[in-house]
Coordinates of C-alpha atoms in Angstrom, one line a residue:
Chain A
X14 CA 0.0 0.0 0.0
X15 CA 1.1 3.6 -0.7
X16 CA 2.9 5.5 2.0
X17 CA 1.4 8.7 3.3
X18 CA 3.0 11.8 4.9
X19 CA 1.2 14.1 7.3
X20 CA 2.4 17.0 9.5
X21 CA 3.0 15.7 13.1
X22 CA 0.8 18.3 14.7
X23 CA -1.6 21.1 14.1
X24 CA -3.6 23.6 16.1
X25 CA -7.0 24.9 15.2
X26 CA -9.2 27.5 17.0
X27 CA -12.5 26.3 18.2
X28 CA -15.3 27.0 15.7
X29 CA -12.9 27.4 12.8
X30 CA -12.4 24.9 10.0
X31 CA -9.6 22.4 10.5
X32 CA -7.8 21.5 7.3
X33 CA -5.5 18.4 7.7
X34 CA -3.3 17.7 4.7
X35 CA -2.0 14.3 3.5
X36 CA 0.5 13.5 0.8
X37 CA 0.3 10.2 -1.0
X38 CA 2.3 10.8 -4.2
X39 CA 2.8 7.0 -4.9
X40 CA -0.9 6.2 -4.7
X41 CA -2.1 3.6 -7.3
X42 CA -5.2 3.9 -9.4
X43 CA -7.1 1.4 -7.3
X44 CA -6.2 2.7 -3.9
X45 CA -8.6 4.5 -1.7
X46 CA -7.9 7.3 0.7
X47 CA -9.2 6.7 4.2
X48 CA -9.2 8.9 7.2
X49 CA -9.5 7.7 10.8
X50 CA -9.1 9.5 14.1
X51 CA -8.1 8.4 17.6
X52 CA -9.2 10.2 20.6
X53 CA -7.0 9.6 23.6
X54 CA -7.2 6.1 25.0
X55 CA -9.9 5.0 22.6
X56 CA -10.0 2.8 19.5
X57 CA -9.7 4.5 16.1
X58 CA -12.9 5.9 14.6
X59 CA -13.6 5.9 10.9
X60 CA -14.2 9.4 9.4
X61 CA -14.4 9.2 5.7
X62 CA -13.0 7.7 2.5
X63 CA -12.8 8.4 -1.2
X64 CA -11.3 7.2 -4.4
X65 CA -11.1 10.3 -6.7
X66 CA -14.1 12.4 -6.1
X67 CA -14.6 14.7 -3.2
X68 CA -16.7 13.3 -0.4
X69 CA -18.7 14.8 2.4
X70 CA -20.5 13.2 5.3
X71 CA -21.8 14.4 8.7
X72 CA -18.4 14.4 10.2
X73 CA -16.1 15.9 7.5
X74 CA -15.3 16.6 3.9
X75 CA -12.5 14.9 1.9
X76 CA -10.9 16.8 -0.9
X77 CA -8.7 14.8 -3.2
X78 CA -6.5 16.5 -5.8
X79 CA -7.1 15.7 -9.5
X80 CA -3.8 13.8 -9.7
X81 CA -4.7 12.0 -6.4
X82 CA -1.3 12.7 -5.0
X83 CA -2.6 14.5 -2.0
X84 CA -5.8 15.1 -0.1
X85 CA -7.2 17.3 2.7
X86 CA -9.6 16.4 5.4
X87 CA -11.8 19.3 6.4
X88 CA -13.6 19.5 9.8
X89 CA -15.8 22.5 9.0
X90 CA -16.4 23.7 12.6
X91 CA -13.9 22.2 14.9
X92 CA -14.9 21.6 18.5
X93 CA -12.8 20.7 21.5
X94 CA -14.0 17.1 21.1
X95 CA -12.2 17.0 17.7
X96 CA -8.9 17.0 19.5
X97 CA -7.4 13.7 18.4
X98 CA -4.7 12.1 16.3
X99 CA -5.9 11.9 12.6
X100 CA -4.6 9.2 10.4
X101 CA -4.5 9.3 6.6
X102 CA -4.3 5.8 5.1
X103 CA -4.3 4.7 1.5
X104 CA -5.0 1.1 0.6
X105 CA -6.4 -1.2 -1.9
X106 CA -9.2 -3.6 -1.2
X107 CA -8.0 -7.2 -1.6
X108 CA -10.1 -10.3 -1.3
X109 CA -7.7 -12.4 0.8
X110 CA -6.5 -9.9 3.3
X111 CA -6.8 -6.2 3.9
X112 CA -4.5 -4.8 6.6
X113 CA -4.9 -1.3 7.8
X114 CA -1.4 0.1 8.5
X115 CA -1.2 3.3 10.5
X116 CA 1.5 5.9 10.2
X117 CA 2.3 8.5 12.8
X118 CA -0.7 10.7 12.0
X119 CA -1.4 14.3 12.8
X120 CA -2.1 15.3 16.3
X121 CA -4.8 18.0 16.1
X122 CA -5.3 20.3 19.1
X123 CA -8.5 22.4 19.1
X124 CA -7.9 25.5 21.2
X125 CA -10.7 27.3 23.0
Chain B
X6 CA -22.0 1.4 11.5
X7 CA -20.9 -2.0 12.6
X8 CA -19.8 -2.4 16.2
X9 CA -16.7 -4.2 17.5
X10 CA -16.6 -4.8 21.2
X11 CA -13.5 -5.5 23.3
X12 CA -13.4 -7.0 26.8
X13 CA -12.1 -6.1 29.2
X14 CA -11.5 -2.3 28.8
X15 CA -8.6 -2.5 31.2
X16 CA -6.8 -5.2 33.2
X17 CA -4.0 -5.3 35.7
X18 CA -2.2 -8.6 36.1
X19 CA 0.9 -9.9 37.9
X20 CA 4.1 -10.6 36.0
X21 CA 4.1 -14.2 34.8
X22 CA 0.4 -14.7 34.5
X23 CA -1.6 -14.9 31.3
X24 CA -4.3 -12.5 30.2
X25 CA -7.1 -13.1 27.7
X26 CA -8.7 -10.2 25.7
X27 CA -11.9 -10.8 23.7
X28 CA -12.9 -9.1 20.5
X29 CA -16.5 -9.5 19.3
X30 CA -18.2 -8.2 16.1
X31 CA -21.7 -7.5 17.4
X32 CA -23.8 -7.1 14.3
X33 CA -21.8 -8.6 11.5
X34 CA -19.7 -11.6 10.8
X35 CA -16.0 -11.1 10.5
X36 CA -13.9 -13.8 8.8
X37 CA -10.8 -11.7 9.5
X38 CA -9.9 -9.6 12.6
X39 CA -6.8 -7.7 13.3
X40 CA -4.9 -7.1 16.5
X41 CA -2.9 -4.0 17.2
X42 CA -0.7 -2.8 20.0
X43 CA 0.0 0.8 20.9
X44 CA 2.6 2.2 23.3
X45 CA 2.2 5.7 24.7
X46 CA 2.6 8.5 22.2
X47 CA 3.1 6.0 19.4
X48 CA 0.9 4.9 16.5
X49 CA -0.9 1.6 16.3
X50 CA 1.3 -1.3 15.4
X51 CA -0.3 -4.3 13.7
X52 CA 0.5 -7.5 15.5
X53 CA -1.4 -10.2 13.7
X54 CA -4.2 -11.1 11.4
X55 CA -6.7 -13.5 12.8
X56 CA -8.5 -15.7 10.4
X57 CA -11.6 -17.7 11.4
X58 CA -11.0 -21.4 11.5
X59 CA -7.3 -21.1 10.7
X60 CA -4.0 -20.0 12.2
X61 CA -3.3 -16.4 12.7
X62 CA -0.7 -14.6 10.6
X63 CA 1.8 -12.7 12.7
X64 CA 3.7 -9.6 11.7
X65 CA 7.5 -9.7 11.7
X66 CA 8.9 -9.5 15.2
X67 CA 5.8 -10.5 17.0
X68 CA 6.2 -13.7 19.1
X69 CA 3.4 -16.1 18.2
X70 CA 4.0 -18.2 21.2
X71 CA 3.6 -15.3 23.5
X72 CA 0.6 -13.7 21.8
X73 CA -1.9 -16.5 21.2
X74 CA -4.7 -15.7 18.9
X75 CA -7.8 -17.8 18.5
X76 CA -10.6 -17.0 16.1
X77 CA -13.0 -19.9 16.7
X78 CA -16.2 -18.2 15.4
X79 CA -17.2 -15.5 12.9
X80 CA -17.9 -13.1 15.7
X81 CA -15.2 -13.7 18.2
X82 CA -11.4 -13.5 18.3
X83 CA -9.3 -13.7 21.4
X84 CA -5.8 -12.6 22.2
X85 CA -4.0 -14.2 25.1
X86 CA -0.8 -12.6 26.4
X87 CA 1.1 -15.5 28.0
X88 CA 3.5 -15.1 30.8
X89 CA 3.1 -11.4 30.8
X90 CA 5.9 -9.1 31.7
X91 CA 5.9 -5.4 32.5
X92 CA 7.1 -4.6 29.0
X93 CA 3.9 -6.1 27.6
X94 CA 2.0 -3.3 29.3
X95 CA 0.3 -1.5 26.4
X96 CA -3.0 -0.6 24.8
X97 CA -4.3 -3.5 22.7
X98 CA -6.9 -2.8 20.0
X99 CA -8.8 -5.2 17.7
X100 CA -10.4 -4.5 14.4
X101 CA -12.7 -6.2 12.0
X102 CA -13.4 -5.6 8.3
X103 CA -16.4 -5.9 6.1
X104 CA -15.3 -7.1 2.7
X105 CA -15.2 -4.4 0.0
X106 CA -13.8 -0.9 0.0
X107 CA -15.4 -0.3 3.3
X108 CA -14.0 1.1 6.5
X109 CA -12.5 -1.0 9.2
X110 CA -14.2 -1.0 12.6
X111 CA -12.2 -0.9 15.8
X112 CA -12.8 -2.0 19.3
X113 CA -12.5 0.5 22.2
X114 CA -9.2 -1.0 23.2
X115 CA -7.9 -2.8 26.3
X116 CA -5.3 -1.2 28.6
X117 CA -3.1 -3.9 30.0
X118 CA -0.8 -3.2 32.9
X119 CA 1.6 -5.8 34.1
X120 CA 2.9 -5.3 37.6

């Protein structure tokens, strides 16, 4: 699976949009971009995923560049409860196994 | 979304004893489950892939005789830390997949402290 790079940490003011970047320049055509987050001492939580089109759900928006080499997760109105480590993962769906490998992620701190 | 439940949420055990952690998929069948370990301020590290009815596949560097994995049914996988030592103290997390380009679902994690 393709490797991703994310900034180690970011701050965001409460109520403002949090834009978390992810680079995945070696992504293959059949690999999806997934975002998860992990609030302290909890299991990871799925946020959103996409292949090439921009996606939006009740939690966030995912913007994928046209060349698919990078993406941005947008939390439109960050709250203190959004403070967490955010993981960007690219992977292909296989039939025999489908590991989810986590990188270091971005530690987002939402500041009052 | 689907729910994955881990039990216990936390456990303290004495050095040399064994500890069993359960991972259940509550509303779907999971032919494959995954076990992760996470040390403080570090990312999740995949330990092994648990396959229903067959032997688990361990990642490089993970001792299969120390971390026993059993996946006897489509809704239950267990991780047993045998002869636990203080360095095994960690946050253990399980995950289950639904086939297809779907998200993975994670348990809430188990905090193991070996004293």
